[in-house]
């Protein structure tokens, strides 16, 4: 099966409910070839209860509460597709970590990942809250192993281009130099 991972705090802006709705919309042939793992610390007890109940009711959805960072990295390493269904993000760091590990990305177009990756080449993007679009993207990935492989390879290359240590370090130093010049005009 194709393994999907949604890793982040359990709260409405993270969109776990969108993923659950998308899973309900999947046709049986896709659902039977998919596994969904939702992992996160509860910031919203009612939403966490909904996620937990959905996991208990479906053989295709699992839920785990908080995990340590090393365990989270191990989960990312084991997955095929890293999900982000958030309506608001800055990074998100979990996608950047998944890119470093060469995982396919399926995300809302939020944060620096949404700003930098090329749709349908380096990631698949859906609109926040769009369960229909998310279900369609999941179907594409499950039914097209070549697309899944391409996105994983290209996400790793995009990581090197946009987020790798050398690129990030140079950008960070440039920002610091600019701040110093602004703070100490000559």
Coordinates of C-alpha atoms in Angstrom, one line a residue:
X1 CA 0.0 0.0 0.0
X2 CA 1.0 3.7 -0.5
X3 CA 1.7 5.1 3.0
X4 CA 0.6 8.7 3.7
X5 CA 1.7 10.6 6.8
X6 CA 0.1 13.8 8.3
X7 CA 2.3 14.9 11.2
X8 CA 1.4 18.0 13.2
X9 CA -0.5 19.3 16.2
X10 CA -4.2 18.3 16.2
X11 CA -6.0 21.6 15.6
X12 CA -8.4 23.0 13.0
X13 CA -5.8 25.0 11.0
X14 CA -3.8 21.8 10.4
X15 CA -6.7 20.3 8.4
X16 CA -7.0 16.8 9.8
X17 CA -10.7 16.9 9.2
X18 CA -10.1 17.6 5.5
X19 CA -8.0 14.5 5.3
X20 CA -10.6 12.4 7.0
X21 CA -13.3 13.7 4.6
X22 CA -11.0 13.0 1.6
X23 CA -10.4 9.4 2.8
X24 CA -14.2 8.9 3.0
X25 CA -14.5 10.0 -0.6
X26 CA -11.9 7.5 -1.9
X27 CA -13.1 4.7 -4.1
X28 CA -12.6 1.2 -2.7
X29 CA -9.8 0.2 -5.0
X30 CA -7.7 3.3 -3.9
X31 CA -8.6 2.9 -0.3
X32 CA -7.6 -0.7 -0.3
X33 CA -4.1 0.3 -1.6
X34 CA -3.6 3.2 0.9
X35 CA -2.6 3.6 4.6
X36 CA -3.1 6.9 6.4
X37 CA -1.2 7.8 9.6
X38 CA -2.2 10.9 11.5
X39 CA 0.3 11.8 14.3
X40 CA 0.1 14.8 16.6
X41 CA -0.3 16.3 20.0
X42 CA -3.8 17.5 20.7
X43 CA -4.4 21.2 20.8
X44 CA -8.1 20.7 20.3
X45 CA -9.5 17.8 22.4
X46 CA -12.8 17.6 20.4
X47 CA -11.0 17.4 17.1
X48 CA -8.6 14.8 18.5
X49 CA -11.6 12.7 19.6
X50 CA -12.9 12.9 16.0
X51 CA -9.6 11.8 14.6
X52 CA -9.3 9.0 17.1
X53 CA -12.9 7.8 16.4
X54 CA -12.2 7.9 12.6
X55 CA -9.0 5.8 13.1
X56 CA -10.9 3.3 15.2
X57 CA -13.7 3.0 12.6
X58 CA -11.4 2.6 9.6
X59 CA -8.8 -0.1 8.9
X60 CA -7.0 2.4 6.6
X61 CA -6.5 5.3 9.1
X62 CA -4.3 5.1 12.2
X63 CA -3.8 7.8 14.8
X64 CA -0.8 8.3 17.1
X65 CA -0.4 10.9 19.8
X66 CA 2.8 12.9 20.3
X67 CA 6.1 11.3 19.2
X68 CA 9.7 12.4 19.9
X69 CA 11.5 14.1 17.0
X70 CA 13.6 11.0 16.3
X71 CA 10.5 8.9 16.1
X72 CA 8.9 11.5 13.8
X73 CA 11.9 11.3 11.5
X74 CA 11.6 7.5 11.5
X75 CA 7.9 7.8 10.6
X76 CA 8.8 10.2 7.7
X77 CA 11.5 7.7 6.5
X78 CA 8.9 4.9 6.4
X79 CA 6.2 6.9 4.5
X80 CA 5.7 7.3 0.8
X81 CA 3.8 10.6 0.8
X82 CA 4.1 13.4 3.3
X83 CA 0.9 15.3 3.7
X84 CA 0.2 18.9 4.8
X85 CA -3.5 19.9 4.9
X86 CA -2.9 23.1 6.8
X87 CA -4.6 26.4 6.1
X88 CA -1.8 28.4 7.6
X89 CA 2.0 27.5 7.9
X90 CA 5.4 29.2 7.7
X91 CA 7.5 26.2 6.8
X92 CA 6.2 23.6 7.4
X93 CA 9.3 21.9 8.8
X94 CA 7.8 18.4 8.4
X95 CA 7.6 18.8 4.7
X96 CA 11.2 20.1 4.5
X97 CA 12.3 17.1 6.5
X98 CA 10.4 14.8 4.1
X99 CA 11.9 16.5 1.1
X100 CA 15.4 15.9 2.6
X101 CA 14.4 12.2 2.7
X102 CA 13.2 12.2 -0.9
X103 CA 9.5 11.7 -0.1
X104 CA 6.6 12.7 -2.4
X105 CA 4.8 15.9 -1.1
X106 CA 1.0 16.4 -1.2
X107 CA 0.2 19.7 0.4
X108 CA -1.8 22.8 0.5
X109 CA 0.1 25.7 -1.0
X110 CA 1.3 27.3 2.3
X111 CA 4.6 28.5 3.6
X112 CA 8.0 28.4 2.0
X113 CA 7.3 24.9 0.6
X114 CA 4.3 26.2 -1.3
X115 CA 6.2 29.3 -2.4
X116 CA 9.2 27.3 -3.8
X117 CA 8.0 24.0 -5.2
X118 CA 6.7 23.5 -8.7
X119 CA 3.2 22.0 -8.9
X120 CA 3.0 18.6 -10.5
X121 CA 6.8 18.4 -10.8
X122 CA 8.1 18.7 -7.2
X123 CA 4.8 18.3 -5.3
X124 CA 1.1 18.1 -5.7
X125 CA -0.9 21.0 -4.3
X126 CA -4.5 21.3 -3.2
X127 CA -6.5 24.2 -1.7
X128 CA -6.9 24.3 2.1
X129 CA -10.2 22.6 3.0
X130 CA -10.7 21.0 -0.4
X131 CA -11.4 17.4 0.5
X132 CA -12.5 16.6 -3.1
X133 CA -9.2 17.9 -4.5
X134 CA -7.3 16.1 -1.8
X135 CA -9.1 12.8 -2.6
X136 CA -8.3 13.3 -6.3
X137 CA -4.6 13.9 -5.6
X138 CA -4.4 10.8 -3.4
X139 CA -6.0 8.8 -6.2
X140 CA -3.4 10.1 -8.7
X141 CA -0.6 9.0 -6.4
X142 CA -2.0 5.6 -5.6
X143 CA -2.8 4.8 -9.2
X144 CA 0.4 6.2 -10.8
X145 CA 3.6 4.8 -9.2
X146 CA 5.7 6.7 -11.8
X147 CA 4.3 10.0 -10.5
X148 CA 4.9 8.9 -6.9
X149 CA 8.6 8.2 -7.8
X150 CA 9.0 11.4 -9.8
X151 CA 7.7 13.6 -7.0
X152 CA 10.0 11.9 -4.4
X153 CA 13.1 12.3 -6.6
X154 CA 12.2 15.9 -7.5
X155 CA 11.3 16.9 -3.9
X156 CA 14.8 15.8 -2.8
X157 CA 16.4 17.9 -5.6
X158 CA 14.2 20.8 -4.6
X159 CA 15.3 20.4 -1.0
X160 CA 18.9 20.8 -2.2
X161 CA 18.0 23.8 -4.3
X162 CA 15.9 25.7 -1.8
X163 CA 16.5 24.3 1.7
X164 CA 19.9 22.5 1.8
X165 CA 22.4 23.6 4.3
X166 CA 24.7 25.5 1.9
X167 CA 21.7 27.3 0.3
X168 CA 20.1 28.1 3.6
X169 CA 23.4 29.1 5.2
X170 CA 24.2 31.6 2.4
X171 CA 20.7 33.1 2.6
X172 CA 20.9 33.4 6.4
X173 CA 24.3 35.1 6.3
X174 CA 23.0 37.5 3.6
X175 CA 20.0 38.4 5.8
X176 CA 22.4 39.0 8.8
X177 CA 24.7 41.2 6.7
X178 CA 21.7 43.3 5.5
X179 CA 20.4 43.7 9.0
X180 CA 23.9 44.8 10.2
X181 CA 24.0 47.4 7.3
X182 CA 20.6 48.7 8.1
X183 CA 21.4 48.9 11.8
X184 CA 24.8 50.6 11.3
X185 CA 24.4 53.0 8.4
X186 CA 27.7 54.6 7.3

